[in-house]
Short mmCIF file of N, CA and C in Angstrom, two decimals:
data_model
loop_
_atom_site.label_atom_id
_atom_site.label_comp_id
_atom_site.label_asym_id
_atom_site.label_seq_id
_atom_site.Cartn_x
_atom_site.Cartn_y
_atom_site.Cartn_z
N MET A 4 -19.34 -3.91 7.25
CA MET A 4 -18.08 -3.72 6.12
C MET A 4 -18.07 -5.41 5.37
N ALA A 5 -17.86 -5.33 4.32
CA ALA A 5 -17.86 -6.56 3.80
C ALA A 5 -16.79 -7.39 4.07
N GLY A 6 -15.48 -7.00 4.39
CA GLY A 6 -14.37 -7.45 4.91
C GLY A 6 -14.83 -8.35 5.85
N SER A 7 -15.54 -8.12 6.95
CA SER A 7 -15.57 -8.77 8.07
C SER A 7 -16.39 -10.05 7.66
N GLN A 8 -17.03 -10.40 6.40
CA GLN A 8 -17.75 -11.74 6.28
C GLN A 8 -16.78 -12.51 5.68
N ARG A 9 -15.58 -12.23 5.41
CA ARG A 9 -14.29 -12.95 4.95
C ARG A 9 -13.31 -13.43 5.93
N THR A 10 -12.55 -14.39 5.32
CA THR A 10 -11.29 -14.74 6.49
C THR A 10 -9.94 -13.78 5.81
N GLU A 11 -9.24 -13.65 6.92
CA GLU A 11 -8.21 -12.64 6.57
C GLU A 11 -7.25 -13.34 5.52
N LEU A 12 -6.46 -12.35 4.68
CA LEU A 12 -5.88 -12.98 3.79
C LEU A 12 -4.60 -11.92 3.93
N GLY A 13 -3.49 -12.94 4.17
CA GLY A 13 -2.14 -12.33 4.58
C GLY A 13 -1.79 -11.59 2.94
N VAL A 14 -0.57 -10.63 3.22
CA VAL A 14 0.28 -10.08 1.89
C VAL A 14 0.82 -11.37 1.43
N GLU A 15 1.44 -12.42 1.90
CA GLU A 15 1.93 -13.68 1.19
C GLU A 15 1.05 -14.39 0.51
N SER A 16 0.05 -14.69 1.08
CA SER A 16 -1.02 -15.31 0.36
C SER A 16 -1.71 -14.77 -1.04
N ALA A 17 -1.95 -13.18 -1.00
CA ALA A 17 -2.41 -12.53 -1.74
C ALA A 17 -1.15 -12.40 -3.05
N ALA A 18 -0.02 -12.23 -2.51
CA ALA A 18 1.10 -12.33 -3.46
C ALA A 18 1.17 -13.50 -4.45
N LYS A 19 0.86 -14.52 -3.43
CA LYS A 19 1.23 -16.07 -4.26
C LYS A 19 0.05 -16.46 -5.38
N VAL A 20 -1.04 -15.87 -4.76
CA VAL A 20 -2.40 -15.84 -5.66
C VAL A 20 -1.96 -15.00 -7.07
N ALA A 21 -1.76 -13.67 -6.74
CA ALA A 21 -1.34 -12.82 -8.00
C ALA A 21 -0.30 -13.48 -8.85
N GLY A 22 0.61 -13.71 -8.20
CA GLY A 22 1.83 -14.14 -8.97
C GLY A 22 1.66 -15.42 -10.14
N ILE A 23 0.51 -16.43 -9.27
CA ILE A 23 0.19 -17.68 -10.23
C ILE A 23 -0.68 -16.98 -11.29
N ALA A 24 -1.70 -15.91 -11.00
CA ALA A 24 -2.38 -15.77 -12.21
C ALA A 24 -1.68 -14.93 -13.15
N ALA A 25 -0.45 -14.13 -12.72
CA ALA A 25 0.31 -13.25 -13.67
C ALA A 25 1.10 -14.67 -14.27
N ILE A 26 1.85 -15.66 -13.89
CA ILE A 26 2.43 -16.63 -14.77
C ILE A 26 1.26 -16.96 -15.90
N ALA A 27 0.02 -17.43 -15.52
CA ALA A 27 -0.87 -18.16 -16.21
C ALA A 27 -1.02 -16.84 -17.29
N VAL A 28 -1.06 -15.64 -17.06
CA VAL A 28 -1.31 -14.62 -18.27
C VAL A 28 -0.21 -14.46 -19.11
N VAL A 29 0.99 -14.55 -18.56
CA VAL A 29 2.38 -14.55 -19.37
C VAL A 29 2.40 -15.77 -20.10
N PHE A 30 2.12 -16.73 -19.66
CA PHE A 30 1.99 -18.20 -20.82
C PHE A 30 0.78 -17.97 -21.75
N GLY A 31 -0.14 -17.62 -21.13
CA GLY A 31 -1.22 -17.33 -22.39
C GLY A 31 -0.99 -16.18 -23.31
N ASN A 32 -0.17 -15.09 -23.01
CA ASN A 32 0.10 -14.34 -24.15
C ASN A 32 1.29 -14.73 -24.81
N ILE A 33 2.35 -15.57 -24.31
CA ILE A 33 3.13 -16.30 -25.28
C ILE A 33 2.45 -17.37 -26.28
N ALA A 34 1.77 -18.35 -25.68
CA ALA A 34 0.96 -19.07 -26.51
C ALA A 34 0.18 -18.32 -27.73
N VAL A 35 -0.68 -17.20 -27.21
CA VAL A 35 -1.22 -16.14 -28.34
C VAL A 35 -0.16 -16.01 -29.53
N ASN A 36 1.15 -15.34 -28.91
CA ASN A 36 2.13 -14.66 -29.72
C ASN A 36 2.77 -15.73 -30.61
N VAL A 37 2.75 -17.28 -30.24
CA VAL A 37 3.25 -18.38 -30.94
C VAL A 37 2.20 -18.70 -32.18
N PHE A 38 0.89 -18.73 -31.68
CA PHE A 38 0.02 -18.78 -32.79
C PHE A 38 -0.26 -17.76 -33.69
N GLU A 39 -0.18 -15.98 -33.41
CA GLU A 39 -0.03 -15.37 -34.40
C GLU A 39 1.28 -15.41 -35.11
N SER A 40 2.31 -15.99 -34.78
CA SER A 40 3.21 -16.20 -35.71
C SER A 40 3.09 -17.02 -36.58
N MET A 41 2.81 -18.11 -36.09
CA MET A 41 2.49 -19.40 -37.25
C MET A 41 1.47 -19.07 -37.99
N ALA A 42 0.50 -18.41 -37.81
CA ALA A 42 -0.41 -18.00 -38.83
C ALA A 42 -0.09 -16.85 -39.64
N ALA A 43 0.98 -16.20 -39.23
CA ALA A 43 1.68 -15.32 -40.24
C ALA A 43 2.72 -15.84 -40.91
N GLY A 44 2.81 -17.37 -41.17
CA GLY A 44 3.85 -18.12 -41.70
C GLY A 44 5.07 -17.84 -40.97
N GLN A 45 5.57 -17.36 -40.00
CA GLN A 45 6.91 -17.58 -39.37
C GLN A 45 6.68 -18.43 -38.37
N PHE A 46 7.53 -19.58 -38.96
CA PHE A 46 7.61 -20.72 -38.29
C PHE A 46 9.05 -20.80 -37.65
N ALA A 47 9.95 -20.01 -38.04
CA ALA A 47 11.32 -20.23 -37.46
C ALA A 47 11.38 -19.94 -36.17
N SER A 48 11.30 -18.94 -35.46
CA SER A 48 11.24 -18.36 -34.09
C SER A 48 10.00 -17.92 -33.60
N PRO A 49 8.97 -18.49 -33.43
CA PRO A 49 7.89 -17.66 -32.61
C PRO A 49 8.23 -17.24 -31.20
N VAL A 50 9.00 -17.87 -30.62
CA VAL A 50 9.14 -17.21 -29.09
C VAL A 50 10.68 -17.01 -29.04
N SER A 51 10.71 -15.72 -28.36
CA SER A 51 12.00 -15.03 -28.24
C SER A 51 12.28 -14.72 -27.18
N LEU A 52 13.47 -14.79 -26.44
CA LEU A 52 13.85 -14.58 -24.78
C LEU A 52 13.29 -13.33 -24.49
N THR A 53 13.81 -12.14 -25.52
CA THR A 53 13.22 -10.71 -25.41
C THR A 53 11.69 -10.67 -25.07
N GLY A 54 10.89 -11.44 -26.12
CA GLY A 54 9.57 -11.70 -26.03
C GLY A 54 9.15 -11.80 -24.72
N ILE A 55 9.62 -12.85 -24.19
CA ILE A 55 9.13 -13.44 -22.84
C ILE A 55 9.65 -12.48 -21.54
N GLN A 56 10.82 -11.90 -21.83
CA GLN A 56 11.08 -10.79 -21.03
C GLN A 56 10.16 -9.65 -20.68
N TYR A 57 9.84 -9.50 -21.74
CA TYR A 57 8.68 -8.20 -21.83
C TYR A 57 7.43 -8.61 -21.67
N ALA A 58 7.05 -9.73 -21.75
CA ALA A 58 5.69 -10.46 -21.25
C ALA A 58 5.60 -10.52 -19.62
N ALA A 59 6.82 -11.00 -19.45
CA ALA A 59 6.92 -10.97 -17.80
C ALA A 59 6.97 -9.65 -17.21
N ILE A 60 7.64 -8.69 -17.78
CA ILE A 60 7.71 -7.33 -17.21
C ILE A 60 6.27 -6.74 -17.34
N ASN A 61 5.60 -6.86 -18.28
CA ASN A 61 4.37 -6.15 -18.57
C ASN A 61 3.42 -6.98 -17.58
N GLU A 62 3.69 -7.64 -16.92
CA GLU A 62 2.55 -8.33 -15.87
C GLU A 62 2.79 -8.21 -14.63
N LEU A 63 3.78 -7.15 -14.18
CA LEU A 63 4.13 -6.77 -12.92
C LEU A 63 2.92 -6.36 -12.19
N THR A 64 2.47 -5.13 -13.24
CA THR A 64 1.26 -4.51 -12.58
C THR A 64 0.03 -5.61 -12.33
N THR A 65 -0.18 -6.35 -13.31
CA THR A 65 -1.21 -7.47 -13.09
C THR A 65 -0.97 -8.05 -11.57
N VAL A 66 0.13 -8.47 -11.30
CA VAL A 66 0.32 -8.94 -9.98
C VAL A 66 -0.01 -8.14 -8.88
N ALA A 67 0.44 -6.88 -8.94
CA ALA A 67 -0.01 -5.73 -8.04
C ALA A 67 -1.53 -5.52 -7.92
N VAL A 68 -2.12 -5.42 -9.17
CA VAL A 68 -3.62 -5.01 -9.13
C VAL A 68 -4.20 -6.40 -8.70
N ILE A 69 -4.04 -7.67 -9.04
CA ILE A 69 -4.88 -8.77 -8.61
C ILE A 69 -4.57 -8.86 -7.26
N GLY A 70 -3.15 -8.85 -6.68
CA GLY A 70 -2.93 -9.10 -5.05
C GLY A 70 -3.54 -7.92 -4.41
N SER A 71 -3.96 -6.58 -4.63
CA SER A 71 -4.45 -5.49 -4.00
C SER A 71 -5.80 -5.52 -3.85
N VAL A 72 -6.56 -6.15 -5.25
CA VAL A 72 -7.97 -6.40 -5.18
C VAL A 72 -8.20 -7.40 -3.99
N LEU A 73 -7.26 -8.70 -4.10
CA LEU A 73 -7.58 -9.69 -3.40
C LEU A 73 -7.75 -9.10 -1.77
N VAL A 74 -6.75 -8.24 -1.44
CA VAL A 74 -6.67 -7.85 -0.04
C VAL A 74 -7.91 -6.70 0.36
N VAL A 75 -8.26 -5.99 -0.71
CA VAL A 75 -9.59 -5.00 -0.56
C VAL A 75 -10.79 -5.71 -0.62
N PHE A 76 -10.95 -6.96 -1.56
CA PHE A 76 -12.12 -7.98 -1.31
C PHE A 76 -12.35 -8.45 -0.06
N VAL A 77 -10.86 -9.01 0.72
CA VAL A 77 -11.12 -9.62 1.95
C VAL A 77 -11.32 -8.77 2.97
N ARG A 78 -10.55 -7.87 3.12
CA ARG A 78 -10.73 -6.80 4.30
C ARG A 78 -11.45 -5.81 4.25
N GLY A 79 -12.34 -5.69 3.11
CA GLY A 79 -13.08 -4.55 3.05
C GLY A 79 -12.83 -3.28 2.51
N VAL A 80 -13.51 -2.41 2.07
CA VAL A 80 -13.13 -0.91 1.60
C VAL A 80 -12.56 -0.01 2.69
N ASP A 81 -11.38 0.20 2.89
CA ASP A 81 -11.20 1.19 4.18
C ASP A 81 -10.39 2.24 3.37
N ALA A 82 -10.65 3.43 3.73
CA ALA A 82 -9.62 4.62 2.94
C ALA A 82 -8.17 4.30 3.30
N GLU A 83 -7.51 3.83 4.35
CA GLU A 83 -6.20 3.95 4.46
C GLU A 83 -5.59 2.62 3.79
N LEU A 84 -6.51 1.27 3.71
CA LEU A 84 -6.09 0.35 3.16
C LEU A 84 -5.96 0.51 1.46
N VAL A 85 -7.12 1.20 1.08
CA VAL A 85 -7.10 1.54 -0.44
C VAL A 85 -5.99 2.39 -0.68
N ALA A 86 -5.67 3.61 0.01
CA ALA A 86 -4.29 4.20 -0.25
C ALA A 86 -3.14 3.54 -0.21
N GLN A 87 -2.98 2.82 0.69
CA GLN A 87 -1.70 2.08 0.82
C GLN A 87 -1.58 0.90 -0.46
N ALA A 88 -2.79 0.19 -0.74
CA ALA A 88 -2.97 -0.50 -1.90
C ALA A 88 -2.52 0.44 -3.11
N SER A 89 -3.06 1.45 -3.38
CA SER A 89 -2.73 2.26 -4.26
C SER A 89 -1.26 2.66 -4.60
N GLY A 90 -0.62 2.76 -3.30
CA GLY A 90 0.91 3.13 -3.49
C GLY A 90 1.56 2.12 -3.80
N VAL A 91 1.14 0.89 -3.36
CA VAL A 91 2.00 -0.34 -3.94
C VAL A 91 1.76 -0.52 -5.31
N VAL A 92 0.53 -0.28 -5.91
CA VAL A 92 0.33 -0.64 -7.50
C VAL A 92 1.22 0.60 -8.13
N TYR A 93 1.18 1.90 -7.50
CA TYR A 93 1.88 2.76 -8.39
C TYR A 93 3.44 2.46 -8.20
N ALA A 94 3.85 2.17 -7.18
CA ALA A 94 5.49 1.58 -7.10
C ALA A 94 5.78 0.60 -7.97
N VAL A 95 4.95 -0.61 -8.06
CA VAL A 95 5.07 -1.43 -9.14
C VAL A 95 4.95 -1.24 -10.56
N GLY A 96 4.01 -0.27 -10.79
CA GLY A 96 3.91 0.29 -12.15
C GLY A 96 5.11 1.34 -12.26
N LEU A 97 5.61 2.02 -11.50
CA LEU A 97 6.91 2.78 -11.74
C LEU A 97 8.18 1.91 -11.86
N VAL A 98 8.26 0.63 -11.40
CA VAL A 98 9.22 -0.24 -11.42
C VAL A 98 9.19 -1.04 -12.94
N GLN A 99 7.94 -1.14 -13.43
CA GLN A 99 7.82 -1.68 -14.60
C GLN A 99 8.03 -0.60 -15.83
N THR A 100 7.54 0.62 -15.44
CA THR A 100 7.92 1.50 -16.51
C THR A 100 9.41 1.93 -16.88
N LEU A 101 10.33 1.59 -15.50
CA LEU A 101 11.49 2.03 -15.42
C LEU A 101 12.46 0.79 -16.26
N LEU A 102 11.83 -0.59 -15.99
CA LEU A 102 12.35 -1.87 -16.62
C LEU A 102 12.26 -1.58 -18.15
N PHE A 103 11.04 -1.16 -18.63
CA PHE A 103 10.67 -0.94 -19.84
C PHE A 103 11.67 0.12 -20.41
N GLU A 104 12.19 1.07 -19.94
CA GLU A 104 13.02 2.28 -20.45
C GLU A 104 14.43 1.50 -20.44
N VAL A 105 14.85 0.93 -19.18
CA VAL A 105 16.41 0.39 -19.24
C VAL A 105 16.36 -0.73 -20.42
N LEU A 106 15.51 -1.50 -20.91
CA LEU A 106 15.65 -2.60 -21.63
C LEU A 106 15.34 -2.01 -23.04
N GLY A 107 14.80 -0.72 -23.20
CA GLY A 107 14.50 -0.01 -24.49
C GLY A 107 15.87 0.47 -25.11
N ALA A 108 15.80 0.72 -26.15
CA ALA A 108 16.88 1.40 -27.13
C ALA A 108 17.59 2.32 -26.38
N SER A 109 16.88 3.31 -26.23
CA SER A 109 17.48 4.55 -25.03
C SER A 109 16.53 4.66 -23.99
N PHE A 110 17.61 5.32 -23.05
CA PHE A 110 16.90 5.53 -21.72
C PHE A 110 16.46 7.03 -21.92
N ASP A 111 15.55 7.30 -21.51
CA ASP A 111 15.14 8.78 -21.55
C ASP A 111 14.19 9.03 -20.25
N PRO A 112 14.92 9.57 -19.02
CA PRO A 112 14.31 9.88 -18.04
C PRO A 112 13.54 11.23 -18.18
N ARG A 113 12.19 11.14 -17.88
CA ARG A 113 11.53 12.25 -18.10
C ARG A 113 10.30 12.33 -16.77
N VAL A 114 9.40 13.23 -16.93
CA VAL A 114 8.58 13.80 -16.06
C VAL A 114 7.23 12.47 -16.23
N GLY A 115 7.20 12.10 -17.77
CA GLY A 115 6.17 11.20 -17.94
C GLY A 115 6.33 9.81 -17.35
N LEU A 116 7.32 9.31 -17.11
CA LEU A 116 7.83 8.17 -16.41
C LEU A 116 6.91 8.17 -14.90
N LEU A 117 6.91 9.28 -14.27
CA LEU A 117 6.39 9.38 -12.95
C LEU A 117 4.92 9.14 -12.97
N LEU A 118 4.23 9.80 -14.44
CA LEU A 118 2.87 9.75 -14.61
C LEU A 118 2.42 8.38 -15.24
N ALA A 119 3.22 7.63 -15.95
CA ALA A 119 2.62 6.74 -16.72
C ALA A 119 2.02 5.48 -15.76
N PRO A 120 2.62 5.08 -14.27
CA PRO A 120 1.95 4.22 -13.59
C PRO A 120 0.08 4.56 -13.00
N LEU A 121 0.27 6.06 -13.34
CA LEU A 121 -1.15 6.78 -12.80
C LEU A 121 -2.30 5.77 -13.56
N SER A 122 -2.18 5.26 -14.85
CA SER A 122 -3.25 4.78 -15.37
C SER A 122 -3.65 3.32 -14.90
N VAL A 123 -2.64 2.71 -14.47
CA VAL A 123 -2.54 1.58 -13.72
C VAL A 123 -3.54 1.64 -12.28
N VAL A 124 -2.93 2.57 -11.49
CA VAL A 124 -3.75 3.24 -10.29
C VAL A 124 -4.92 3.26 -10.39
N LEU A 125 -5.55 4.01 -11.35
CA LEU A 125 -7.16 4.26 -11.83
C LEU A 125 -7.68 2.80 -12.13
N TYR A 126 -7.10 2.00 -12.85
CA TYR A 126 -7.54 0.68 -13.05
C TYR A 126 -7.85 -0.01 -11.83
N PHE A 127 -6.86 -0.09 -11.05
CA PHE A 127 -7.14 -0.59 -9.63
C PHE A 127 -8.14 0.03 -9.02
N LEU A 128 -8.28 1.16 -8.83
CA LEU A 128 -9.51 2.10 -8.17
C LEU A 128 -10.76 1.94 -8.86
N GLY A 129 -10.95 1.68 -10.19
CA GLY A 129 -11.87 1.02 -10.87
C GLY A 129 -12.42 -0.16 -10.35
N PHE A 130 -11.67 -1.24 -10.00
CA PHE A 130 -12.13 -2.23 -9.47
C PHE A 130 -12.69 -2.47 -7.72
N VAL A 131 -11.75 -1.48 -7.14
CA VAL A 131 -12.42 -0.84 -5.82
C VAL A 131 -13.63 -0.38 -5.84
N LEU A 132 -13.88 0.57 -6.69
CA LEU A 132 -15.16 1.18 -7.02
C LEU A 132 -16.28 0.16 -7.30
N ALA A 133 -16.07 -0.59 -8.10
CA ALA A 133 -17.05 -1.77 -8.46
C ALA A 133 -17.44 -2.46 -7.19
N PHE A 134 -16.21 -2.97 -6.70
CA PHE A 134 -16.47 -3.88 -5.13
C PHE A 134 -17.28 -3.28 -4.21
N TYR A 135 -16.95 -1.92 -4.20
CA TYR A 135 -17.59 -1.17 -3.14
C TYR A 135 -19.07 -0.95 -3.71
N LEU A 136 -19.29 -0.70 -4.91
CA LEU A 136 -20.78 -0.49 -5.17
C LEU A 136 -21.81 -1.69 -5.07
N TYR A 137 -20.84 -3.06 -5.47
CA TYR A 137 -21.70 -4.15 -5.42
C TYR A 137 -21.75 -4.72 -4.06
N PHE A 138 -20.79 -4.78 -3.44
CA PHE A 138 -20.65 -5.51 -2.03
C PHE A 138 -21.07 -4.59 -0.82
N GLU A 139 -20.69 -3.33 -0.91
CA GLU A 139 -20.89 -2.64 0.23
C GLU A 139 -22.09 -1.57 0.34
N THR A 140 -22.95 -1.46 -0.59
CA THR A 140 -23.90 -0.56 -1.01
C THR A 140 -25.13 -1.27 -1.31
N ASP A 141 -26.33 -0.52 -1.39
CA ASP A 141 -27.55 -1.13 -1.86
C ASP A 141 -27.85 -0.50 -3.16
N ILE A 142 -26.99 0.03 -3.85
CA ILE A 142 -27.07 0.53 -5.42
C ILE A 142 -27.52 -0.38 -6.24
N VAL A 143 -26.75 -1.63 -6.24
CA VAL A 143 -27.17 -2.42 -7.34
C VAL A 143 -28.48 -2.96 -7.35
N ASP A 144 -29.01 -3.29 -5.94
CA ASP A 144 -30.37 -3.74 -6.14
C ASP A 144 -31.55 -2.96 -5.80
N GLY A 145 -30.98 -1.51 -5.58
CA GLY A 145 -31.97 -0.26 -5.10
C GLY A 145 -32.78 -0.25 -4.24
N ARG A 146 -32.57 -0.94 -3.05
CA ARG A 146 -33.05 -1.26 -1.73
C ARG A 146 -32.40 0.17 -0.92
N SER A 147 -32.90 0.45 -0.11
CA SER A 147 -32.57 1.63 0.79
C SER A 147 -31.92 1.21 2.04
N ARG A 148 -30.85 1.57 2.56
CA ARG A 148 -29.99 1.36 3.65
C ARG A 148 -30.47 1.93 4.90
N ASP A 149 -31.65 2.47 5.10
CA ASP A 149 -32.23 3.32 5.95
C ASP A 149 -32.79 2.28 7.17
N THR A 150 -31.89 2.18 8.04
CA THR A 150 -32.39 0.99 8.99
C THR A 150 -32.96 1.83 10.21
N THR A 151 -33.64 2.73 10.46
CA THR A 151 -34.25 3.42 11.28
C THR A 151 -35.86 3.23 11.56
N ALA A 152 -36.22 2.91 10.60
CA ALA A 152 -37.73 2.39 10.18
C ALA A 152 -38.29 1.03 10.79
#
C-alpha cells in the first residue's frame, strides 16, 4: 500500500494544510474579483464584505477535499478511510449549502439541498481514483503486478 511509504499525517495537520490552501484560494479569488471590477471600470468598491463571506463559504468544501486527499495520500487507499473521508466531505458540503441558503434572499428547504453536496464527494472520489491508479496500480506504466513468475 502506498500509504505505508509515507509518514503519518494527523487530522490536525491535514486541517492546517487544507486551511492554509483554502485561505490562499479565498484571497486569490478576492484579488481576481478586484481585477475584474477594475477592468470593468468599477473603482468605487471592488471588494465587499458580502463577497468575502461568500468567497470564504465557497471554500469550505475546498478545505474538506484537500484535507481528505492529503489523508488518503498519506495513509493509502483503504475502503473504510475513503468512506469516512467521503462522509466528511459530504457533511462539509451540506453545511456550505445550508450557509448559502441562509445567507440568500430566501431559505427554501428542499430535497435538492441533500443532493447538492454529492458533486463535491464525486470530485473527491475522482482524486482518490487518480491517486489509486497512479500510485497503487501498474496501470500507468503498463507493467504487470504478477509476482508469481
